[in-house]
Amino acid sequence: MSQQPYIDGFEFAESGETRAGRWALRELPRLRPSLVDDAGELHYELRGTRDALGRRALGLKISAVLPLCCQRCLDTLMFPLELDAILVLATSEAEIDADADDPEAPDRVLAKREMPIGELIEEEVLLAMPFAPRHERCGERTREIGEHRASPFAGLSALLEASSGEARNRRR
Ligand SMILES: [Zn+2]
């Protein structure tokens, strides 16, 4: 690997540097339990910047298609995720807490000399993910094919499965 997988927060923000690349989904341990398949990767672009008030900040763009489990039919749902976040660097947790009650406040992150890029990416992806992902119309493609063969109880068992609430445990 030619580049370190972490940045020095304030230094990176001040330099106006940009770092872009791909990140394997399987390298994001907190995200993995939500994925049906972790073979893919996402694209990211991290840049040093300042917010409207001139505070040092990180700009983070992420583009991904995440294979999630539809919470209605339990089939795979390819969820397109595009985000463009500004994270204003803070020098202490107290500084972050001071903003916590203000809904207008920007996202904050504690600046460190070694900030793992993977953790920044992972945090933003987790925040942007739908809580209960669902297809707009489940099984649209399979319904036509299955119509003649499916037993009258197929729909019922799908309903029972969907309501069992164990979607997350059904992964391979
Ligand atoms: Zn579905």
CSV table of N, CA and C and ligand atoms in Angstrom, one decimal:
chain,number,residue,atom,x,y,z
A,1,MET,N,0.8,-1.2,0.0
A,1,MET,CA,0.0,0.0,0.0
A,1,MET,C,0.9,1.3,0.0
A,2,SER,N,0.6,2.2,-0.9
A,2,SER,CA,1.4,3.4,-1.0
A,2,SER,C,1.0,4.4,0.0
A,3,GLN,N,-0.2,4.4,0.5
A,3,GLN,CA,-0.6,5.5,1.4
A,3,GLN,C,-1.1,4.9,2.7
A,4,GLN,N,-0.8,5.7,3.8
A,4,GLN,CA,-1.3,5.3,5.1
A,4,GLN,C,-2.8,5.3,5.1
A,5,PRO,N,-3.4,4.4,5.9
A,5,PRO,CA,-4.9,4.4,5.9
A,5,PRO,C,-5.5,5.4,6.9
A,6,TYR,N,-4.7,6.4,7.4
A,6,TYR,CA,-5.2,7.4,8.3
A,6,TYR,C,-4.7,8.7,7.9
A,7,ILE,N,-5.3,9.7,8.5
A,7,ILE,CA,-4.9,11.1,8.2
A,7,ILE,C,-4.6,11.8,9.5
A,8,ASP,N,-3.8,12.9,9.5
A,8,ASP,CA,-3.7,13.8,10.6
A,8,ASP,C,-4.8,14.9,10.4
A,9,GLY,N,-5.8,14.9,11.3
A,9,GLY,CA,-7.0,15.7,11.0
A,9,GLY,C,-6.7,17.1,10.7
A,10,PHE,N,-6.1,17.9,11.6
A,10,PHE,CA,-6.0,19.3,11.4
A,10,PHE,C,-5.0,19.6,10.2
A,11,GLU,N,-4.0,18.8,10.1
A,11,GLU,CA,-3.0,19.0,9.1
A,11,GLU,C,-3.6,18.7,7.7
A,12,PHE,N,-4.4,17.7,7.6
A,12,PHE,CA,-5.1,17.4,6.4
A,12,PHE,C,-6.0,18.5,6.0
A,13,ALA,N,-6.8,19.0,6.9
A,13,ALA,CA,-7.8,20.0,6.7
A,13,ALA,C,-7.0,21.3,6.1
A,14,GLU,N,-5.9,21.6,6.8
A,14,GLU,CA,-5.2,22.8,6.4
A,14,GLU,C,-4.5,22.7,5.1
A,15,SER,N,-4.1,21.5,4.7
A,15,SER,CA,-3.3,21.4,3.5
A,15,SER,C,-4.3,21.4,2.3
A,16,GLY,N,-5.6,21.2,2.5
A,16,GLY,CA,-6.5,21.1,1.4
A,16,GLY,C,-6.3,19.9,0.5
A,17,GLU,N,-5.7,18.9,1.1
A,17,GLU,CA,-5.3,17.7,0.3
A,17,GLU,C,-6.6,16.9,0.0
A,18,THR,N,-6.5,16.1,-1.0
A,18,THR,CA,-7.6,15.2,-1.4
A,18,THR,C,-7.1,13.8,-1.4
A,19,ARG,N,-7.8,12.9,-0.9
A,19,ARG,CA,-7.4,11.5,-1.0
A,19,ARG,C,-8.7,10.7,-1.5
A,20,ALA,N,-8.5,10.0,-2.5
A,20,ALA,CA,-9.7,9.3,-3.1
A,20,ALA,C,-9.3,7.9,-3.4
A,21,GLY,N,-10.2,7.0,-3.4
A,21,GLY,CA,-9.9,5.6,-3.7
A,21,GLY,C,-11.1,4.7,-3.5
A,22,ARG,N,-10.9,3.5,-3.4
A,22,ARG,CA,-11.9,2.5,-3.2
A,22,ARG,C,-11.7,1.9,-1.8
A,23,TRP,N,-12.7,1.4,-1.2
A,23,TRP,CA,-12.6,0.8,0.1
A,23,TRP,C,-13.5,-0.5,0.0
A,24,ALA,N,-12.9,-1.6,0.4
A,24,ALA,CA,-13.6,-2.9,0.3
A,24,ALA,C,-14.6,-2.9,1.5
A,25,LEU,N,-15.8,-3.4,1.1
A,25,LEU,CA,-16.9,-3.4,2.1
A,25,LEU,C,-16.6,-4.3,3.3
A,26,ARG,N,-15.8,-5.4,3.0
A,26,ARG,CA,-15.5,-6.3,4.1
A,26,ARG,C,-14.5,-5.7,5.0
A,27,GLU,N,-13.9,-4.6,4.7
A,27,GLU,CA,-13.0,-3.9,5.6
A,27,GLU,C,-13.7,-2.9,6.5
A,28,LEU,N,-15.1,-3.0,6.5
A,28,LEU,CA,-15.9,-2.1,7.4
A,28,LEU,C,-16.7,-3.0,8.3
A,29,PRO,N,-16.0,-3.4,9.4
A,29,PRO,CA,-16.6,-4.4,10.3
A,29,PRO,C,-18.0,-4.0,10.9
A,30,ARG,N,-18.2,-2.7,11.2
A,30,ARG,CA,-19.5,-2.4,11.8
A,30,ARG,C,-20.6,-2.4,10.7
A,31,LEU,N,-20.3,-2.3,9.5
A,31,LEU,CA,-21.3,-2.3,8.4
A,31,LEU,C,-21.6,-3.7,8.0
A,32,ARG,N,-20.7,-4.6,8.1
A,32,ARG,CA,-20.8,-6.0,7.5
A,32,ARG,C,-22.1,-6.7,8.0
A,33,PRO,N,-22.5,-6.6,9.2
A,33,PRO,CA,-23.7,-7.3,9.6
A,33,PRO,C,-25.0,-6.9,8.9
A,34,SER,N,-25.0,-5.7,8.3
A,34,SER,CA,-26.2,-5.3,7.5
A,34,SER,C,-26.1,-5.7,6.1
A,35,LEU,N,-25.0,-6.2,5.6
A,35,LEU,CA,-24.9,-6.6,4.2
A,35,LEU,C,-25.2,-8.0,3.9
A,36,VAL,N,-25.9,-8.2,2.8
A,36,VAL,CA,-26.2,-9.6,2.4
A,36,VAL,C,-24.9,-10.2,1.8
A,37,ASP,N,-24.0,-9.4,1.3
A,37,ASP,CA,-22.8,-9.8,0.6
A,37,ASP,C,-21.8,-8.7,0.8
A,38,ASP,N,-20.6,-9.1,1.2
A,38,ASP,CA,-19.6,-8.0,1.5
A,38,ASP,C,-18.5,-8.0,0.4
A,39,ALA,N,-18.7,-8.6,-0.7
A,39,ALA,CA,-17.7,-8.7,-1.7
A,39,ALA,C,-17.4,-7.4,-2.5
A,40,GLY,N,-18.3,-6.5,-2.4
A,40,GLY,CA,-18.1,-5.2,-3.2
A,40,GLY,C,-17.2,-4.2,-2.5
A,41,GLU,N,-17.2,-3.0,-3.1
A,41,GLU,CA,-16.4,-1.9,-2.6
A,41,GLU,C,-17.1,-0.6,-2.8
A,42,LEU,N,-16.7,0.4,-2.1
A,42,LEU,CA,-17.3,1.7,-2.3
A,42,LEU,C,-16.2,2.7,-2.8
A,43,HIS,N,-16.6,3.8,-3.3
A,43,HIS,CA,-15.7,4.8,-3.7
A,43,HIS,C,-15.8,6.0,-2.7
A,44,TYR,N,-14.6,6.6,-2.4
A,44,TYR,CA,-14.7,7.7,-1.5
A,44,TYR,C,-13.7,8.8,-1.9
A,45,GLU,N,-14.0,10.0,-1.5
A,45,GLU,CA,-13.1,11.1,-1.7
A,45,GLU,C,-13.1,11.9,-0.4
A,46,LEU,N,-11.9,12.0,0.2
A,46,LEU,CA,-11.8,12.7,1.4
A,46,LEU,C,-10.9,14.0,1.1
A,47,ARG,N,-11.5,15.1,1.5
A,47,ARG,CA,-10.7,16.3,1.2
A,47,ARG,C,-10.6,17.3,2.4
A,48,GLY,N,-9.5,18.0,2.5
A,48,GLY,CA,-9.3,18.9,3.6
A,48,GLY,C,-10.0,20.2,3.2
A,49,THR,N,-10.7,20.8,4.1
A,49,THR,CA,-11.5,22.0,3.7
A,49,THR,C,-11.8,22.9,5.0
A,50,ARG,N,-12.6,23.9,4.8
A,50,ARG,CA,-13.1,24.7,5.9
A,50,ARG,C,-14.6,24.9,5.8
A,51,ASP,N,-15.3,25.0,6.9
A,51,ASP,CA,-16.7,25.2,6.8
A,51,ASP,C,-17.0,26.7,6.6
A,52,ALA,N,-18.2,27.1,6.5
A,52,ALA,CA,-18.6,28.5,6.3
A,52,ALA,C,-18.0,29.5,7.3
A,53,LEU,N,-17.8,29.0,8.5
A,53,LEU,CA,-17.2,29.8,9.6
A,53,LEU,C,-15.7,29.8,9.6
A,54,GLY,N,-15.1,29.1,8.6
A,54,GLY,CA,-13.6,29.1,8.6
A,54,GLY,C,-13.0,28.0,9.4
A,55,ARG,N,-13.8,27.2,10.0
A,55,ARG,CA,-13.2,26.1,10.9
A,55,ARG,C,-12.7,25.0,10.0
A,56,ARG,N,-11.6,24.4,10.5
A,56,ARG,CA,-11.0,23.3,9.7
A,56,ARG,C,-12.0,22.1,9.7
A,57,ALA,N,-12.1,21.5,8.5
A,57,ALA,CA,-13.1,20.5,8.3
A,57,ALA,C,-12.7,19.4,7.3
A,58,LEU,N,-13.4,18.3,7.3
A,58,LEU,CA,-13.1,17.3,6.3
A,58,LEU,C,-14.4,17.2,5.5
A,59,GLY,N,-14.2,17.1,4.2
A,59,GLY,CA,-15.3,16.8,3.2
A,59,GLY,C,-15.2,15.4,2.9
A,60,LEU,N,-16.3,14.7,2.9
A,60,LEU,CA,-16.2,13.3,2.6
A,60,LEU,C,-17.4,12.9,1.7
A,61,LYS,N,-17.0,12.4,0.5
A,61,LYS,CA,-18.0,11.9,-0.5
A,61,LYS,C,-17.9,10.4,-0.5
A,62,ILE,N,-19.0,9.8,-0.6
A,62,ILE,CA,-19.0,8.3,-0.7
A,62,ILE,C,-20.1,7.9,-1.7
A,63,SER,N,-19.7,7.0,-2.5
A,63,SER,CA,-20.6,6.5,-3.5
A,63,SER,C,-20.5,4.9,-3.4
A,64,ALA,N,-21.7,4.3,-3.3
A,64,ALA,CA,-21.7,2.9,-3.1
A,64,ALA,C,-23.1,2.3,-3.5
A,65,VAL,N,-23.1,1.0,-3.8
A,65,VAL,CA,-24.3,0.3,-4.0
A,65,VAL,C,-24.2,-0.9,-3.0
A,66,LEU,N,-25.1,-0.8,-1.9
A,66,LEU,CA,-24.9,-1.7,-0.8
A,66,LEU,C,-26.0,-2.8,-1.0
A,67,PRO,N,-25.6,-4.1,-0.9
A,67,PRO,CA,-26.5,-5.2,-0.9
A,67,PRO,C,-27.2,-5.4,0.4
A,68,LEU,N,-28.4,-4.9,0.6
A,68,LEU,CA,-29.0,-5.0,1.9
A,68,LEU,C,-30.1,-6.0,1.8
A,69,CYS,N,-30.7,-6.4,3.0
A,69,CYS,CA,-31.8,-7.3,3.0
A,69,CYS,C,-33.1,-6.6,3.1
A,70,CYS,N,-34.0,-6.8,2.2
A,70,CYS,CA,-35.3,-6.1,2.2
A,70,CYS,C,-36.1,-6.6,3.4
A,71,GLN,N,-36.6,-5.7,4.3
A,71,GLN,CA,-37.2,-6.1,5.5
A,71,GLN,C,-38.6,-6.6,5.3
A,72,ARG,N,-39.1,-6.6,4.1
A,72,ARG,CA,-40.5,-7.1,3.8
A,72,ARG,C,-40.4,-8.5,3.2
A,73,CYS,N,-39.6,-8.6,2.1
A,73,CYS,CA,-39.6,-9.9,1.4
A,73,CYS,C,-38.3,-10.7,1.7
A,74,LEU,N,-37.3,-10.1,2.4
A,74,LEU,CA,-36.1,-10.7,2.8
A,74,LEU,C,-35.2,-11.1,1.6
A,75,ASP,N,-35.5,-10.5,0.4
A,75,ASP,CA,-34.7,-10.7,-0.7
A,75,ASP,C,-33.6,-9.6,-0.7
A,76,THR,N,-32.6,-9.7,-1.6
A,76,THR,CA,-31.6,-8.7,-1.6
A,76,THR,C,-32.1,-7.4,-2.3
A,77,LEU,N,-31.7,-6.3,-1.7
A,77,LEU,CA,-32.1,-5.0,-2.2
A,77,LEU,C,-30.8,-4.2,-2.5
A,78,MET,N,-30.5,-3.8,-3.7
A,78,MET,CA,-29.3,-3.1,-4.0
A,78,MET,C,-29.6,-1.6,-3.7
A,79,PHE,N,-29.0,-1.2,-2.6
A,79,PHE,CA,-29.3,0.2,-2.2
A,79,PHE,C,-28.2,1.2,-2.6
A,80,PRO,N,-28.6,2.1,-3.5
A,80,PRO,CA,-27.6,3.1,-4.0
A,80,PRO,C,-27.4,4.2,-2.9
A,81,LEU,N,-26.2,4.4,-2.5
A,81,LEU,CA,-25.9,5.4,-1.5
A,81,LEU,C,-24.9,6.4,-2.0
A,82,GLU,N,-25.3,7.7,-2.0
A,82,GLU,CA,-24.5,8.8,-2.4
A,82,GLU,C,-24.5,9.8,-1.3
A,83,LEU,N,-23.4,10.1,-0.7
A,83,LEU,CA,-23.4,11.1,0.3
A,83,LEU,C,-22.2,12.1,0.2
A,84,ASP,N,-22.4,13.3,0.6
A,84,ASP,CA,-21.4,14.3,0.5
A,84,ASP,C,-21.5,15.1,1.9
A,85,ALA,N,-20.6,14.8,2.8
A,85,ALA,CA,-20.7,15.3,4.2
A,85,ALA,C,-19.6,16.2,4.5
A,86,ILE,N,-19.9,17.2,5.3
A,86,ILE,CA,-18.8,18.1,5.9
A,86,ILE,C,-18.7,17.8,7.4
A,87,LEU,N,-17.5,17.4,7.8
A,87,LEU,CA,-17.3,17.1,9.2
A,87,LEU,C,-16.4,18.2,9.8
A,88,VAL,N,-16.9,19.0,10.7
A,88,VAL,CA,-16.1,20.1,11.2
A,88,VAL,C,-15.3,19.5,12.4
A,89,LEU,N,-14.0,19.7,12.3
A,89,LEU,CA,-13.1,19.1,13.3
A,89,LEU,C,-13.2,19.8,14.7
A,90,ALA,N,-13.2,19.0,15.7
A,90,ALA,CA,-13.3,19.6,17.1
A,90,ALA,C,-12.0,19.2,17.8
A,91,THR,N,-11.6,20.0,18.8
A,91,THR,CA,-10.4,19.7,19.6
A,91,THR,C,-10.8,18.9,20.8
A,92,SER,N,-12.0,18.8,21.2
A,92,SER,CA,-12.4,18.0,22.4
A,92,SER,C,-13.8,17.5,22.3
A,93,GLU,N,-14.1,16.5,23.1
A,93,GLU,CA,-15.5,16.0,23.2
A,93,GLU,C,-16.4,17.1,23.7
A,94,ALA,N,-15.9,17.9,24.6
A,94,ALA,CA,-16.8,19.0,25.2
A,94,ALA,C,-17.2,19.9,24.1
A,95,GLU,N,-16.4,20.2,23.2
A,95,GLU,CA,-16.7,21.1,22.1
A,95,GLU,C,-17.9,20.5,21.2
A,96,ILE,N,-17.8,19.2,21.0
A,96,ILE,CA,-18.8,18.5,20.3
A,96,ILE,C,-20.1,18.5,21.1
A,97,ASP,N,-20.1,18.2,22.4
A,97,ASP,CA,-21.3,18.2,23.2
A,97,ASP,C,-22.0,19.6,23.2
A,98,ALA,N,-21.2,20.6,23.2
A,98,ALA,CA,-21.7,22.0,23.3
A,98,ALA,C,-22.7,22.2,22.1
A,99,ASP,N,-22.4,21.6,21.0
A,99,ASP,CA,-23.3,21.7,19.8
A,99,ASP,C,-24.4,20.8,19.7
A,100,ALA,N,-24.4,19.8,20.6
A,100,ALA,CA,-25.3,18.6,20.4
A,100,ALA,C,-26.8,19.0,20.4
A,101,ASP,N,-27.2,20.1,21.1
A,101,ASP,CA,-28.6,20.4,21.1
A,101,ASP,C,-29.1,21.3,20.0
A,102,ASP,N,-28.1,21.7,19.2
A,102,ASP,CA,-28.4,22.6,18.1
A,102,ASP,C,-28.6,21.9,16.8
A,103,PRO,N,-29.9,21.8,16.3
A,103,PRO,CA,-30.1,21.0,15.1
A,103,PRO,C,-29.5,21.6,13.9
A,104,GLU,N,-29.1,22.9,13.9
A,104,GLU,CA,-28.5,23.5,12.8
A,104,GLU,C,-27.0,23.3,12.8
A,105,ALA,N,-26.4,22.8,13.9
A,105,ALA,CA,-25.0,22.6,14.0
A,105,ALA,C,-24.5,21.6,13.0
A,106,PRO,N,-23.3,21.8,12.4
A,106,PRO,CA,-22.8,20.8,11.5
A,106,PRO,C,-22.3,19.5,12.2
A,107,ASP,N,-22.1,18.5,11.4
A,107,ASP,CA,-21.6,17.3,12.0
A,107,ASP,C,-20.1,17.6,12.5
A,108,ARG,N,-19.8,17.1,13.7
A,108,ARG,CA,-18.5,17.3,14.2
A,108,ARG,C,-17.8,15.9,14.4
A,109,VAL,N,-16.5,16.0,14.4
A,109,VAL,CA,-15.7,14.8,14.6
A,109,VAL,C,-14.4,15.3,15.4
A,110,LEU,N,-14.0,14.5,16.3
A,110,LEU,CA,-12.9,14.8,17.1
A,110,LEU,C,-11.6,14.7,16.2
A,111,ALA,N,-10.8,15.7,16.2
A,111,ALA,CA,-9.6,15.7,15.4
A,111,ALA,C,-8.5,14.9,16.2
A,112,LYS,N,-7.8,14.1,15.4
A,112,LYS,CA,-6.7,13.3,16.0
A,112,LYS,C,-5.5,13.4,15.1
A,113,ARG,N,-4.4,13.0,15.6
A,113,ARG,CA,-3.2,13.0,14.7
A,113,ARG,C,-3.3,11.8,13.8
A,114,GLU,N,-4.0,10.7,14.2
A,114,GLU,CA,-4.1,9.5,13.4
A,114,GLU,C,-5.6,9.2,13.3
A,115,MET,N,-6.3,9.7,12.3
A,115,MET,CA,-7.7,9.4,12.2
A,115,MET,C,-7.8,8.3,11.1
A,116,PRO,N,-8.3,7.1,11.5
A,116,PRO,CA,-8.4,6.1,10.4
A,116,PRO,C,-9.5,6.4,9.4
A,117,ILE,N,-9.1,6.4,8.1
A,117,ILE,CA,-10.1,6.8,7.1
A,117,ILE,C,-11.2,5.8,7.1
A,118,GLY,N,-10.9,4.5,7.3
A,118,GLY,CA,-12.0,3.5,7.3
A,118,GLY,C,-13.1,3.8,8.3
A,119,GLU,N,-12.7,4.3,9.5
A,119,GLU,CA,-13.7,4.6,10.5
A,119,GLU,C,-14.6,5.8,10.1
A,120,LEU,N,-13.9,6.8,9.5
A,120,LEU,CA,-14.7,8.0,9.0
A,120,LEU,C,-15.7,7.6,8.0
A,121,ILE,N,-15.3,6.7,7.1
A,121,ILE,CA,-16.2,6.2,6.0
A,121,ILE,C,-17.3,5.4,6.6
A,122,GLU,N,-17.0,4.5,7.5
A,122,GLU,CA,-17.9,3.6,8.1
A,122,GLU,C,-19.0,4.4,8.9
A,123,GLU,N,-18.6,5.4,9.7
A,123,GLU,CA,-19.5,6.1,10.5
A,123,GLU,C,-20.5,6.9,9.6
A,124,GLU,N,-20.1,7.5,8.5
A,124,GLU,CA,-21.0,8.2,7.6
A,124,GLU,C,-21.9,7.3,6.9
A,125,VAL,N,-21.4,6.1,6.4
A,125,VAL,CA,-22.3,5.2,5.8
A,125,VAL,C,-23.4,4.7,6.7
A,126,LEU,N,-23.0,4.4,7.9
A,126,LEU,CA,-24.0,3.9,8.9
A,126,LEU,C,-25.1,4.9,9.2
A,127,LEU,N,-24.7,6.2,9.2
A,127,LEU,CA,-25.6,7.3,9.5
A,127,LEU,C,-26.6,7.4,8.3
A,128,ALA,N,-26.1,7.1,7.1
A,128,ALA,CA,-26.9,7.4,5.9
A,128,ALA,C,-27.8,6.2,5.5
A,129,MET,N,-27.6,5.0,6.2
A,129,MET,CA,-28.3,3.8,5.8
A,129,MET,C,-29.7,3.9,6.3
A,130,PRO,N,-30.7,3.3,5.5
A,130,PRO,CA,-32.0,3.2,5.9
A,130,PRO,C,-32.2,2.3,7.1
A,131,PHE,N,-33.0,2.6,8.1
A,131,PHE,CA,-33.2,1.8,9.2
A,131,PHE,C,-33.8,0.5,8.9
A,132,ALA,N,-34.8,0.5,8.0
A,132,ALA,CA,-35.5,-0.8,7.6
A,132,ALA,C,-35.7,-0.7,6.1
A,133,PRO,N,-34.6,-1.1,5.4
A,133,PRO,CA,-34.7,-1.0,3.9
A,133,PRO,C,-35.8,-1.9,3.3
A,134,ARG,N,-36.5,-1.4,2.3
A,134,ARG,CA,-37.5,-2.2,1.6
A,134,ARG,C,-37.6,-1.8,0.2
A,135,HIS,N,-37.8,-2.9,-0.6
A,135,HIS,CA,-38.1,-2.6,-2.1
A,135,HIS,C,-39.3,-1.7,-2.2
A,136,GLU,N,-39.3,-0.9,-3.3
A,136,GLU,CA,-40.5,-0.2,-3.6
A,136,GLU,C,-41.7,-1.1,-3.8
A,137,ARG,N,-41.4,-2.1,-4.7
A,137,ARG,CA,-42.3,-3.2,-4.9
A,137,ARG,C,-41.6,-4.5,-4.8
A,138,CYS,N,-41.9,-5.3,-3.8
A,138,CYS,CA,-41.2,-6.5,-3.6
A,138,CYS,C,-41.6,-7.6,-4.7
A,139,GLY,N,-40.6,-8.4,-5.1
A,139,GLY,CA,-40.9,-9.5,-6.0
A,139,GLY,C,-41.6,-9.2,-7.3
A,140,GLU,N,-41.4,-8.0,-7.8
A,140,GLU,CA,-42.0,-7.6,-9.0
A,140,GLU,C,-41.7,-8.6,-10.2
A,141,ARG,N,-40.4,-9.0,-10.2
A,141,ARG,CA,-39.9,-9.8,-11.3
A,141,ARG,C,-40.3,-11.2,-11.2
A,142,THR,N,-40.3,-11.7,-9.9
A,142,THR,CA,-40.6,-13.2,-9.7
A,142,THR,C,-42.1,-13.5,-9.7
A,143,ARG,N,-42.9,-12.5,-9.5
A,143,ARG,CA,-44.3,-12.8,-9.4
A,143,ARG,C,-44.9,-13.4,-10.6
A,144,GLU,N,-44.5,-12.9,-11.8
A,144,GLU,CA,-45.1,-13.4,-13.0
A,144,GLU,C,-44.7,-14.8,-13.3
A,145,ILE,N,-43.4,-15.1,-13.0
A,145,ILE,CA,-42.9,-16.5,-13.2
A,145,ILE,C,-43.6,-17.5,-12.3
A,146,GLY,N,-43.7,-17.0,-11.0
A,146,GLY,CA,-44.2,-17.9,-10.0
A,146,GLY,C,-45.7,-18.1,-10.0
A,147,GLU,N,-46.4,-17.3,-10.6
A,147,GLU,CA,-47.9,-17.3,-10.5
A,147,GLU,C,-48.6,-18.6,-10.7
A,148,HIS,N,-48.1,-19.4,-11.7
A,148,HIS,CA,-48.8,-20.6,-12.1
A,148,HIS,C,-48.3,-21.8,-11.2
A,149,ARG,N,-47.1,-21.7,-10.7
A,149,ARG,CA,-46.5,-22.8,-10.0
A,149,ARG,C,-46.7,-22.7,-8.5
A,150,ALA,N,-46.8,-21.4,-8.0
A,150,ALA,CA,-46.8,-21.2,-6.6
A,150,ALA,C,-48.0,-21.8,-5.9
A,151,SER,N,-47.8,-22.4,-4.8
A,151,SER,CA,-48.9,-22.9,-4.0
A,151,SER,C,-49.7,-21.8,-3.4
A,152,PRO,N,-51.0,-22.0,-3.1
A,152,PRO,CA,-51.7,-20.9,-2.6
A,152,PRO,C,-51.2,-20.4,-1.2
A,153,PHE,N,-50.3,-21.2,-0.6
A,153,PHE,CA,-49.8,-20.8,0.7
A,153,PHE,C,-48.5,-20.1,0.6
A,154,ALA,N,-47.9,-20.0,-0.6
A,154,ALA,CA,-46.6,-19.4,-0.8
A,154,ALA,C,-46.6,-17.9,-0.2
A,155,GLY,N,-47.7,-17.2,-0.5
A,155,GLY,CA,-47.8,-15.9,0.0
A,155,GLY,C,-47.9,-15.8,1.5
A,156,LEU,N,-48.6,-16.8,2.0
A,156,LEU,CA,-48.7,-16.8,3.5
A,156,LEU,C,-47.4,-17.1,4.2
A,157,SER,N,-46.6,-18.0,3.7
A,157,SER,CA,-45.3,-18.3,4.3
A,157,SER,C,-44.4,-17.1,4.2
A,158,ALA,N,-44.5,-16.4,3.0
A,158,ALA,CA,-43.6,-15.2,2.9
A,158,ALA,C,-44.0,-14.2,3.9
A,159,LEU,N,-45.3,-14.1,4.2
A,159,LEU,CA,-45.8,-13.2,5.2
A,159,LEU,C,-45.3,-13.5,6.6
A,160,LEU,N,-45.3,-14.8,6.9
A,160,LEU,CA,-44.9,-15.3,8.2
A,160,LEU,C,-43.4,-15.0,8.3
A,161,GLU,N,-42.7,-15.3,7.3
A,161,GLU,CA,-41.2,-15.1,7.3
A,161,GLU,C,-40.9,-13.6,7.6
A,162,ALA,N,-41.7,-12.8,6.8
A,162,ALA,CA,-41.4,-11.3,6.9
A,162,ALA,C,-41.7,-10.8,8.3
A,163,SER,N,-42.7,-11.4,9.0
A,163,SER,CA,-43.1,-10.9,10.3
A,163,SER,C,-42.2,-11.5,11.4
A,164,SER,N,-41.4,-12.5,11.0
A,164,SER,CA,-40.6,-13.2,12.1
A,164,SER,C,-39.6,-12.2,12.7
A,165,GLY,N,-39.2,-11.2,11.9
A,165,GLY,CA,-38.4,-10.2,12.4
A,165,GLY,C,-36.9,-10.6,12.6
A,166,GLU,N,-36.5,-11.7,12.0
A,166,GLU,CA,-35.2,-12.2,12.2
A,166,GLU,C,-34.3,-12.0,10.9
A,167,ALA,N,-34.7,-11.0,10.1
A,167,ALA,CA,-34.0,-10.8,8.9
A,167,ALA,C,-32.5,-10.7,9.0
A,168,ARG,N,-32.1,-10.1,10.0
A,168,ARG,CA,-30.7,-9.9,10.2
A,168,ARG,C,-29.9,-11.2,10.5
A,169,ASN,N,-30.6,-12.2,11.0
A,169,ASN,CA,-30.0,-13.4,11.3
A,169,ASN,C,-30.0,-14.4,10.2
A,170,ARG,N,-30.6,-14.0,9.1
A,170,ARG,CA,-30.8,-14.9,8.0
A,170,ARG,C,-29.7,-14.9,7.0
A,171,ARG,N,-28.7,-14.1,7.3
A,171,ARG,CA,-27.6,-14.1,6.3
A,171,ARG,C,-26.9,-15.4,6.3
A,172,ARG,N,-26.1,-15.6,5.3
A,172,ARG,CA,-25.3,-16.8,5.2
A,172,ARG,C,-24.4,-17.0,6.4
B,1,ZN,ZN,-38.6,-6.7,-0.9
